[in-house]
mmCIF file of C-alpha atoms in Angstrom:
data_model
loop_
_atom_site.group_PDB
_atom_site.id
_atom_site.type_symbol
_atom_site.label_atom_id
_atom_site.label_comp_id
_atom_site.label_asym_id
_atom_site.label_seq_id
_atom_site.Cartn_x
_atom_site.Cartn_y
_atom_site.Cartn_z
ATOM 1 C CA MET V 1 181.907 8.510 212.312
ATOM 2 C CA ASN V 2 182.272 12.205 213.143
ATOM 3 C CA SER V 3 180.306 11.735 216.366
ATOM 4 C CA LEU V 4 182.733 8.944 217.279
ATOM 5 C CA ILE V 5 185.744 11.137 216.473
ATOM 6 C CA GLN V 6 184.297 13.824 218.746
ATOM 7 C CA GLU V 7 183.640 11.358 221.580
ATOM 8 C CA VAL V 8 187.075 9.736 221.288
ATOM 9 C CA THR V 9 188.885 13.082 221.123
ATOM 10 C CA GLU V 10 187.136 14.287 224.286
ATOM 11 C CA ALA V 11 187.916 11.016 226.078
ATOM 12 C CA TYR V 12 191.616 11.189 225.179
ATOM 13 C CA GLU V 13 191.782 14.807 226.349
ATOM 14 C CA ALA V 14 190.167 13.736 229.634
ATOM 15 C CA LEU V 15 192.735 10.913 229.960
ATOM 16 C CA GLU V 16 190.051 8.201 229.817
ATOM 17 C CA PRO V 17 191.456 5.440 227.561
ATOM 18 C CA THR V 18 188.851 2.922 228.758
ATOM 19 C CA LYS V 19 186.083 5.176 227.476
ATOM 20 C CA VAL V 20 187.953 5.441 224.167
ATOM 21 C CA ALA V 21 188.196 1.664 223.831
ATOM 22 C CA ARG V 22 184.527 1.107 224.624
ATOM 23 C CA ALA V 23 183.355 3.775 222.182
ATOM 24 C CA ILE V 24 185.500 2.375 219.362
ATOM 25 C CA GLN V 25 184.466 -1.203 220.155
ATOM 26 C CA SER V 26 180.774 -0.266 220.078
ATOM 27 C CA PHE V 27 181.155 1.549 216.762
ATOM 28 C CA ALA V 28 183.283 -1.125 215.098
ATOM 29 C CA ILE V 29 181.089 -4.057 216.129
ATOM 30 C CA ASP V 30 177.558 -2.668 216.401
ATOM 31 C CA ASP V 31 177.509 0.171 213.886
ATOM 32 C CA LEU V 32 180.111 -0.778 211.288
ATOM 33 C CA SER V 33 180.364 -4.575 211.171
ATOM 34 C CA ASN V 34 176.969 -5.816 212.337
ATOM 35 C CA TRP V 35 174.970 -2.995 210.765
ATOM 36 C CA HIS V 36 176.608 -1.003 207.952
ATOM 37 C CA VAL V 37 178.502 -3.890 206.360
ATOM 38 C CA ARG V 38 175.447 -6.165 206.605
ATOM 39 C CA GLN V 39 173.259 -3.497 205.025
ATOM 40 C CA SER V 40 175.799 -2.977 202.232
ATOM 41 C CA ARG V 41 176.403 -6.617 201.293
ATOM 42 C CA ARG V 42 174.598 -6.400 197.974
ATOM 43 C CA ARG V 43 176.606 -3.289 197.101
ATOM 44 C CA PHE V 44 179.845 -5.201 197.739
ATOM 45 C CA TRP V 45 178.673 -8.278 195.809
ATOM 46 C CA LYS V 46 177.787 -6.495 192.580
ATOM 47 C CA GLY V 47 179.734 -7.962 189.669
ATOM 48 C CA GLU V 48 180.760 -4.734 187.950
ATOM 49 C CA MET V 49 182.689 -1.907 189.637
ATOM 50 C CA SER V 50 179.851 0.631 189.586
ATOM 51 C CA ASP V 51 179.914 4.013 191.323
ATOM 52 C CA ASP V 52 177.696 2.586 194.067
ATOM 53 C CA LYS V 53 180.042 -0.347 194.687
ATOM 54 C CA ARG V 54 183.066 1.963 194.660
ATOM 55 C CA ASN V 55 181.370 4.313 197.143
ATOM 56 C CA ALA V 56 180.584 1.388 199.447
ATOM 57 C CA TYR V 57 184.230 0.293 199.508
ATOM 58 C CA GLN V 58 185.496 3.852 199.923
ATOM 59 C CA THR V 59 183.178 4.448 202.877
ATOM 60 C CA LEU V 60 184.329 1.254 204.593
ATOM 61 C CA HIS V 61 187.977 2.075 203.865
ATOM 62 C CA ALA V 62 187.631 5.602 205.281
ATOM 63 C CA CYS V 63 186.024 4.265 208.467
ATOM 64 C CA LEU V 64 188.690 1.607 208.997
ATOM 65 C CA ARG V 65 191.493 4.077 208.320
ATOM 66 C CA SER V 66 190.101 6.537 210.869
ATOM 67 C CA LEU V 67 189.645 3.727 213.390
ATOM 68 C CA SER V 68 193.260 2.613 212.927
ATOM 69 C CA VAL V 69 194.474 6.114 213.791
ATOM 70 C CA MET V 70 192.115 6.528 216.747
ATOM 71 C CA ILE V 71 193.140 3.241 218.388
ATOM 72 C CA SER V 72 196.869 3.795 217.815
ATOM 73 C CA PRO V 73 197.579 5.303 221.271
ATOM 74 C CA ILE V 74 196.030 2.295 223.064
ATOM 75 C CA ALA V 75 196.754 -0.525 220.567
ATOM 76 C CA PRO V 76 199.943 0.687 218.843
ATOM 77 C CA PHE V 77 201.078 -2.500 217.097
ATOM 78 C CA TYR V 78 197.712 -3.691 215.806
ATOM 79 C CA ALA V 79 196.849 -0.147 214.685
ATOM 80 C CA ASP V 80 200.127 0.104 212.778
ATOM 81 C CA ARG V 81 199.517 -3.187 210.945
ATOM 82 C CA LEU V 82 195.936 -2.243 210.091
ATOM 83 C CA TYR V 83 196.969 1.206 208.856
ATOM 84 C CA ARG V 84 199.758 -0.147 206.639
ATOM 85 C CA ASP V 85 197.437 -2.797 205.175
ATOM 86 C CA LEU V 86 194.834 -0.142 204.389
ATOM 87 C CA THR V 87 197.171 2.444 202.908
ATOM 88 C CA GLY V 88 199.601 0.093 201.171
ATOM 89 C CA SER V 89 202.543 2.157 202.389
ATOM 90 C CA ASP V 90 205.373 1.739 204.883
ATOM 91 C CA GLU V 91 204.455 4.918 206.757
ATOM 92 C CA SER V 92 203.567 4.293 210.398
ATOM 93 C CA VAL V 93 200.138 5.138 211.770
ATOM 94 C CA HIS V 94 201.938 7.062 214.512
ATOM 95 C CA LEU V 95 203.002 9.637 211.920
ATOM 96 C CA ALA V 96 199.449 10.137 210.644
ATOM 97 C CA SER V 97 197.307 13.118 211.600
ATOM 98 C CA PHE V 98 194.549 12.404 214.108
ATOM 99 C CA PRO V 99 191.059 12.660 212.535
ATOM 100 C CA GLU V 100 189.336 16.004 213.027
ATOM 101 C CA VAL V 101 185.634 16.429 213.669
ATOM 102 C CA ASP V 102 183.579 17.817 210.800
ATOM 103 C CA ALA V 103 180.557 19.184 212.665
ATOM 104 C CA ALA V 104 178.697 19.745 209.399
ATOM 105 C CA CYS V 105 178.641 15.977 208.845
ATOM 106 C CA ILE V 106 176.998 15.197 212.189
ATOM 107 C CA ASP V 107 173.267 14.531 211.825
ATOM 108 C CA SER V 108 171.945 13.832 215.321
ATOM 109 C CA GLU V 109 168.419 13.084 214.125
ATOM 110 C CA LEU V 110 169.674 10.546 211.578
ATOM 111 C CA GLU V 111 171.775 8.883 214.275
ATOM 112 C CA ALA V 112 168.737 8.723 216.588
ATOM 113 C CA ARG V 113 166.604 7.153 213.848
ATOM 114 C CA MET V 114 169.307 4.631 213.049
ATOM 115 C CA ALA V 115 169.838 3.756 216.727
ATOM 116 C CA LEU V 116 166.105 3.091 217.109
ATOM 117 C CA ALA V 117 166.091 0.936 213.971
ATOM 118 C CA GLN V 118 169.049 -1.036 215.340
ATOM 119 C CA GLN V 119 167.334 -1.563 218.699
ATOM 120 C CA ILE V 120 164.073 -2.750 217.152
ATOM 121 C CA SER V 121 165.977 -5.060 214.800
ATOM 122 C CA SER V 122 168.047 -6.443 217.662
ATOM 123 C CA GLN V 123 164.952 -7.221 219.743
ATOM 124 C CA VAL V 124 163.157 -8.916 216.857
ATOM 125 C CA LEU V 125 166.227 -10.994 215.971
ATOM 126 C CA SER V 126 166.542 -12.031 219.629
ATOM 127 C CA LEU V 127 162.914 -13.205 219.581
ATOM 128 C CA ARG V 128 163.602 -15.187 216.407
ATOM 129 C CA LYS V 129 166.653 -16.788 217.993
ATOM 130 C CA ARG V 130 164.683 -17.679 221.120
ATOM 131 C CA GLU V 131 162.104 -19.561 219.057
ATOM 132 C CA ARG V 132 164.678 -20.925 216.562
ATOM 133 C CA LEU V 133 163.017 -19.101 213.683
ATOM 134 C CA ARG V 134 165.641 -18.650 210.983
ATOM 135 C CA VAL V 135 165.975 -15.151 209.588
ATOM 136 C CA ARG V 136 165.523 -16.613 206.105
ATOM 137 C CA GLN V 137 161.939 -17.489 207.064
ATOM 138 C CA PRO V 138 159.809 -14.379 206.394
ATOM 139 C CA LEU V 139 157.189 -13.434 208.968
ATOM 140 C CA ARG V 140 154.062 -11.353 208.576
ATOM 141 C CA ARG V 141 154.491 -8.294 210.803
ATOM 142 C CA VAL V 142 155.928 -6.554 213.836
ATOM 143 C CA LEU V 143 153.848 -4.275 216.067
ATOM 144 C CA VAL V 144 155.617 -1.398 217.850
ATOM 145 C CA PRO V 145 153.682 0.690 220.418
ATOM 146 C CA VAL V 146 155.169 4.209 220.390
ATOM 147 C CA LEU V 147 155.581 6.663 223.257
ATOM 148 C CA ASN V 148 155.224 9.828 221.173
ATOM 149 C CA GLU V 149 154.842 11.103 217.621
ATOM 150 C CA GLN V 150 158.589 11.615 217.230
ATOM 151 C CA MET V 151 159.191 7.923 217.894
ATOM 152 C CA ALA V 152 156.434 7.002 215.426
ATOM 153 C CA SER V 153 157.945 9.212 212.733
ATOM 154 C CA ARG V 154 161.406 7.737 213.241
ATOM 155 C CA ILE V 155 160.126 4.169 212.952
ATOM 156 C CA GLU V 156 158.041 4.913 209.862
ATOM 157 C CA THR V 157 161.056 6.541 208.203
ATOM 158 C CA MET V 158 163.230 3.487 208.884
ATOM 159 C CA ALA V 159 160.517 0.837 208.342
ATOM 160 C CA SER V 160 161.878 -0.399 205.015
ATOM 161 C CA LEU V 161 165.358 -0.899 206.452
ATOM 162 C CA ILE V 162 164.019 -2.709 209.545
ATOM 163 C CA LYS V 163 161.813 -5.000 207.444
ATOM 164 C CA GLY V 164 164.780 -6.027 205.337
ATOM 165 C CA GLU V 165 166.998 -6.649 208.358
ATOM 166 C CA VAL V 166 164.541 -8.857 210.288
ATOM 167 C CA ASN V 167 162.680 -10.259 207.237
ATOM 168 C CA VAL V 168 159.093 -9.258 207.992
ATOM 169 C CA LYS V 169 156.427 -8.034 205.605
ATOM 170 C CA ALA V 170 155.190 -5.078 207.666
ATOM 171 C CA ILE V 171 156.092 -2.801 210.579
ATOM 172 C CA GLU V 172 152.939 -1.474 212.250
ATOM 173 C CA VAL V 173 153.186 1.500 214.603
ATOM 174 C CA ILE V 174 150.617 1.644 217.425
ATOM 175 C CA ARG V 175 149.916 5.150 218.666
ATOM 176 C CA ASP V 176 148.377 6.016 222.039
ATOM 177 C CA GLY V 177 144.611 5.525 221.913
ATOM 178 C CA GLU V 178 144.656 3.128 218.978
ATOM 179 C CA ASN V 179 143.180 -0.333 219.450
ATOM 180 C CA PRO V 180 145.213 -2.948 217.576
ATOM 181 C CA ASP V 181 143.893 -6.452 217.019
ATOM 182 C CA VAL V 182 146.504 -7.702 219.497
ATOM 183 C CA SER V 183 146.579 -6.553 223.123
ATOM 184 C CA ILE V 184 150.093 -6.085 224.536
ATOM 185 C CA VAL V 185 150.063 -6.237 228.337
ATOM 186 C CA LYS V 186 152.965 -4.757 230.295
ATOM 187 C CA ARG V 187 153.827 -5.074 233.964
ATOM 188 C CA VAL V 188 156.482 -3.518 236.151
ATOM 189 C CA LYS V 189 158.880 -5.465 238.352
ATOM 190 C CA PRO V 190 160.697 -3.521 241.111
ATOM 191 C CA ASP V 191 164.483 -3.736 241.324
ATOM 192 C CA PHE V 192 164.959 -4.175 245.060
ATOM 193 C CA LYS V 193 168.716 -3.607 244.863
ATOM 194 C CA ALA V 194 168.049 -0.140 243.441
ATOM 195 C CA LEU V 195 165.003 0.719 245.558
ATOM 196 C CA GLY V 196 166.486 -0.467 248.878
ATOM 197 C CA PRO V 197 169.298 2.102 249.267
ATOM 198 C CA LYS V 198 167.033 4.893 248.010
ATOM 199 C CA PHE V 199 163.897 4.280 250.099
ATOM 200 C CA GLY V 200 165.175 2.286 253.072
ATOM 201 C CA LYS V 201 162.291 1.171 255.294
ATOM 202 C CA ARG V 202 159.796 2.391 252.693
ATOM 203 C CA MET V 203 161.079 -0.043 250.089
ATOM 204 C CA LYS V 204 158.353 -2.679 250.528
ATOM 205 C CA ALA V 205 155.572 -0.100 250.359
ATOM 206 C CA VAL V 206 157.129 1.569 247.316
ATOM 207 C CA ALA V 207 157.630 -1.810 245.631
ATOM 208 C CA ALA V 208 153.978 -2.694 246.233
ATOM 209 C CA ALA V 209 152.926 0.616 244.670
ATOM 210 C CA VAL V 210 155.170 -0.071 241.683
ATOM 211 C CA ASN V 211 153.614 -3.519 241.249
ATOM 212 C CA ALA V 212 150.180 -1.871 241.250
ATOM 213 C CA LEU V 213 150.974 0.574 238.425
ATOM 214 C CA ASP V 214 148.252 0.558 235.768
ATOM 215 C CA ALA V 215 148.770 0.859 232.004
ATOM 216 C CA GLU V 216 148.632 4.664 232.131
ATOM 217 C CA GLY V 217 151.295 4.781 234.837
ATOM 218 C CA ILE V 218 153.553 2.467 232.833
ATOM 219 C CA VAL V 219 153.201 4.728 229.779
ATOM 220 C CA VAL V 220 154.260 7.730 231.910
ATOM 221 C CA LEU V 221 157.231 5.750 233.237
ATOM 222 C CA GLU V 222 158.369 4.841 229.719
ATOM 223 C CA ARG V 223 157.742 8.284 228.251
ATOM 224 C CA GLU V 224 159.173 10.430 231.061
ATOM 225 C CA GLY V 225 161.725 8.014 232.498
ATOM 226 C CA ARG V 226 160.133 8.313 235.954
ATOM 227 C CA VAL V 227 156.749 8.061 237.643
ATOM 228 C CA ALA V 228 155.277 9.147 240.988
ATOM 229 C CA VAL V 229 153.678 6.373 243.040
ATOM 230 C CA ASP V 230 151.633 6.651 246.244
ATOM 231 C CA PRO V 231 152.723 3.936 248.693
ATOM 232 C CA ALA V 232 150.254 2.820 251.364
ATOM 233 C CA ASP V 233 152.594 3.761 254.229
ATOM 234 C CA GLY V 234 151.092 7.227 254.616
ATOM 235 C CA GLN V 235 154.401 9.034 253.992
ATOM 236 C CA GLY V 236 153.437 10.650 250.696
ATOM 237 C CA GLU V 237 154.415 10.112 247.088
ATOM 238 C CA ALA V 238 157.658 8.486 245.983
ATOM 239 C CA MET V 239 159.388 9.190 242.670
ATOM 240 C CA VAL V 240 160.578 6.018 240.964
ATOM 241 C CA GLU V 241 163.069 6.132 238.075
ATOM 242 C CA ALA V 242 162.908 3.822 235.061
ATOM 243 C CA SER V 243 166.370 2.495 235.971
ATOM 244 C CA GLU V 244 164.947 1.244 239.294
ATOM 245 C CA VAL V 245 162.407 -1.112 237.733
ATOM 246 C CA ALA V 246 162.101 -3.602 234.883
ATOM 247 C CA ILE V 247 159.206 -3.403 232.434
ATOM 248 C CA MET V 248 158.058 -6.893 231.512
ATOM 249 C CA THR V 249 155.774 -8.193 228.764
ATOM 250 C CA ASP V 250 154.046 -11.531 228.381
ATOM 251 C CA ASP V 251 153.922 -13.448 225.116
ATOM 252 C CA ILE V 252 150.556 -13.699 223.361
ATOM 253 C CA PRO V 253 149.374 -16.860 221.549
ATOM 254 C CA GLY V 254 150.895 -16.656 218.064
ATOM 255 C CA TRP V 255 153.130 -13.729 219.050
ATOM 256 C CA LEU V 256 156.458 -13.086 220.782
ATOM 257 C CA VAL V 257 156.882 -9.880 222.780
ATOM 258 C CA SER V 258 159.966 -8.007 224.011
ATOM 259 C CA SER V 259 160.311 -4.740 225.931
ATOM 260 C CA ILE V 260 163.732 -3.136 226.481
ATOM 261 C CA ASP V 261 164.613 0.463 227.363
ATOM 262 C CA GLY V 262 161.198 1.844 226.466
ATOM 263 C CA VAL V 263 160.956 -0.013 223.145
ATOM 264 C CA THR V 264 158.344 -2.775 222.891
ATOM 265 C CA VAL V 265 157.987 -5.073 219.884
ATOM 266 C CA ALA V 266 155.463 -7.829 219.207
ATOM 267 C CA LEU V 267 156.412 -10.352 216.508
ATOM 268 C CA ASP V 268 153.712 -12.288 214.650
ATOM 269 C CA ILE V 269 155.055 -15.843 214.268
ATOM 270 C CA SER V 270 152.056 -17.423 212.522
ATOM 271 C CA LEU V 271 152.891 -18.947 209.134
ATOM 272 C CA ASP V 272 150.694 -19.592 206.113
ATOM 273 C CA ASP V 273 151.614 -21.555 202.974
ATOM 274 C CA ALA V 274 152.833 -18.439 201.148
ATOM 275 C CA LEU V 275 155.267 -17.517 203.920
ATOM 276 C CA LYS V 276 156.451 -21.119 204.246
ATOM 277 C CA GLY V 277 157.053 -21.291 200.508
ATOM 278 C CA GLU V 278 159.062 -18.085 200.525
ATOM 279 C CA GLY V 279 161.111 -19.339 203.456
ATOM 280 C CA LEU V 280 161.900 -22.599 201.677
ATOM 281 C CA ALA V 281 162.848 -20.659 198.550
ATOM 282 C CA ARG V 282 165.343 -18.619 200.569
ATOM 283 C CA GLU V 283 166.789 -21.786 202.091
ATOM 284 C CA LEU V 284 167.136 -23.290 198.613
ATOM 285 C CA VAL V 285 168.904 -20.165 197.346
ATOM 286 C CA ASN V 286 171.310 -20.382 200.280
ATOM 287 C CA ARG V 287 172.200 -23.994 199.434
ATOM 288 C CA VAL V 288 172.687 -23.155 195.746
ATOM 289 C CA GLN V 289 174.976 -20.236 196.600
ATOM 290 C CA HIS V 290 177.159 -22.578 198.649
ATOM 291 C CA MET V 291 177.249 -25.015 195.727
ATOM 292 C CA ARG V 292 178.296 -22.213 193.374
ATOM 293 C CA LYS V 293 181.107 -21.268 195.735
ATOM 294 C CA ASP V 294 182.268 -24.875 196.170
ATOM 295 C CA ALA V 295 182.286 -25.287 192.376
ATOM 296 C CA GLY V 296 184.558 -22.267 191.987
ATOM 297 C CA LEU V 297 182.057 -20.273 189.934
ATOM 298 C CA GLU V 298 182.513 -16.540 189.521
ATOM 299 C CA VAL V 299 179.939 -14.213 191.052
ATOM 300 C CA THR V 300 178.660 -13.306 187.572
ATOM 301 C CA ASP V 301 178.546 -16.850 186.111
ATOM 302 C CA ARG V 302 175.119 -17.962 184.864
ATOM 303 C CA ILE V 303 173.876 -21.469 185.675
ATOM 304 C CA ALA V 304 171.195 -24.049 184.962
ATOM 305 C CA LEU V 305 169.605 -25.279 188.194
ATOM 306 C CA THR V 306 167.972 -28.685 188.595
ATOM 307 C CA VAL V 307 165.868 -29.441 191.676
ATOM 308 C CA ASP V 308 164.878 -32.971 192.694
ATOM 309 C CA ALA V 309 162.113 -32.695 195.289
ATOM 310 C CA ALA V 310 158.660 -33.951 196.191
ATOM 311 C CA PRO V 311 155.797 -32.567 194.048
ATOM 312 C CA GLU V 312 154.215 -30.881 197.072
ATOM 313 C CA LEU V 313 157.400 -28.853 197.612
ATOM 314 C CA GLU V 314 157.352 -27.723 193.992
ATOM 315 C CA ALA V 315 153.744 -26.599 194.456
ATOM 316 C CA VAL V 316 154.592 -24.611 197.594
ATOM 317 C CA MET V 317 157.547 -22.870 195.932
ATOM 318 C CA LYS V 318 156.074 -22.225 192.487
ATOM 319 C CA ASP V 319 155.371 -18.566 193.275
ATOM 320 C CA ASN V 320 159.064 -18.012 194.073
ATOM 321 C CA LEU V 321 160.699 -19.367 190.920
ATOM 322 C CA VAL V 322 161.561 -15.898 189.597
ATOM 323 C CA TYR V 323 163.180 -15.025 192.943
ATOM 324 C CA ILE V 324 165.183 -18.271 192.928
ATOM 325 C CA ALA V 325 166.382 -17.706 189.368
ATOM 326 C CA ASP V 326 167.326 -14.065 189.996
ATOM 327 C CA GLU V 327 169.222 -14.771 193.219
ATOM 328 C CA THR V 328 171.154 -17.758 191.876
ATOM 329 C CA LEU V 329 171.708 -16.329 188.356
ATOM 330 C CA ALA V 330 169.910 -19.340 186.904
ATOM 331 C CA ASN V 331 168.857 -19.122 183.265
ATOM 332 C CA GLU V 332 166.479 -21.987 183.942
ATOM 333 C CA VAL V 333 165.110 -23.886 186.946
ATOM 334 C CA CYS V 334 164.063 -27.476 186.197
ATOM 335 C CA TRP V 335 162.221 -29.841 188.529
ATOM 336 C CA GLU V 336 163.238 -33.408 187.727
ATOM 337 C CA VAL V 337 164.843 -36.495 189.239
ATOM 338 C CA ILE V 338 168.639 -36.384 189.644
ATOM 339 C CA PRO V 339 169.870 -40.033 189.564
ATOM 340 C CA GLY V 340 172.188 -40.963 192.435
ATOM 341 C CA ALA V 341 172.221 -37.483 193.965
ATOM 342 C CA ASP V 342 172.464 -37.057 197.730
ATOM 343 C CA LYS V 343 169.658 -35.051 199.272
ATOM 344 C CA ILE V 344 170.237 -32.096 201.565
ATOM 345 C CA GLU V 345 167.928 -30.708 204.224
ATOM 346 C CA LEU V 346 166.144 -27.426 203.498
ATOM 347 C CA SER V 347 164.048 -27.471 206.626
ATOM 348 C CA GLU V 348 162.983 -30.039 209.193
ATOM 349 C CA GLY V 349 161.663 -33.047 207.286
ATOM 350 C CA ILE V 350 162.097 -31.394 203.866
ATOM 351 C CA ASN V 351 164.960 -32.668 201.697
ATOM 352 C CA VAL V 352 166.017 -31.923 198.126
ATOM 353 C CA ALA V 353 168.766 -32.824 195.688
ATOM 354 C CA LEU V 354 170.331 -30.047 193.620
ATOM 355 C CA ALA V 355 172.483 -29.880 190.500
ATOM 356 C CA VAL V 356 174.245 -26.768 189.236
ATOM 357 C CA THR V 357 175.626 -26.528 185.697
ATOM 358 C CA LYS V 358 177.578 -23.540 184.427
ATOM 359 C CA GLN V 359 176.229 -21.965 181.250
ATOM 360 C CA ASP V 360 178.018 -19.721 178.776
#
């Protein structure tokens, strides 16, 4: 937040309202809504008003209040409504003091670690979406080749958070020189629109040299942001920037691969019975939670859960009964026929009937 306040203050002083709007939009959507609020959902959902729950709400309130003041010069009416709703007063946002930067609260290394975690998570979620793999279905692992030890350290520090966000069992960092059991092959594609104005008549020769880059050259390009190539036109080396090419990766059987802005991830999409069972358990929990909501139950209400499903489904999910009971607040989970109940789809070709009964 303090980094945003600093960026917005400098943009206003430079009379750049567009830069202000983009910075606030990025923070509000990417950092606050899609990341912080998602990560804090369980803190918000807790039944009792604990210190942790109170801190979660206070943090969100402080961020929204600061945002309302920062957007007030460029969105005066919306900012005023938001500010009044947050403060519960009739005082206008245009009478509030503009937020001041607290440099002591800026942790650049933490922000860098979090940004990397967000990028890795975003790439993995995009791969899931591409293959229509629901986030509720756990997967085995993600491999991340790193460019340096700093990147490795940042990923290892944030591994637990990333695993929870993308629902995988393990994040494996691949350092230079290590030989993983999966070979990730990268290739470089020249951006002719960028290379043309820079190299003119040399463009074709430079592009051919870029296409011929080996694995070592690609690592240099990713690590340094540029690489020297030696075109076959006899005019000497040419320096190519990372922004002038696209680094591509090919999928591997059983894996999905993505490479964006120097970050490569390989997602293991193979499923065994244990992973399938856990995925079905999560889908079942999701359906029960919707039933609780539709029945008007309080968040803290305990229930008895009855599941009407094929015996093979019960066998697959038997290792997840404790998880199902904990997540749905079920005192008991019974597997038996529910007469006349309509079945709902958990996954393709897998249907169940559910009954929820409130217990005192």
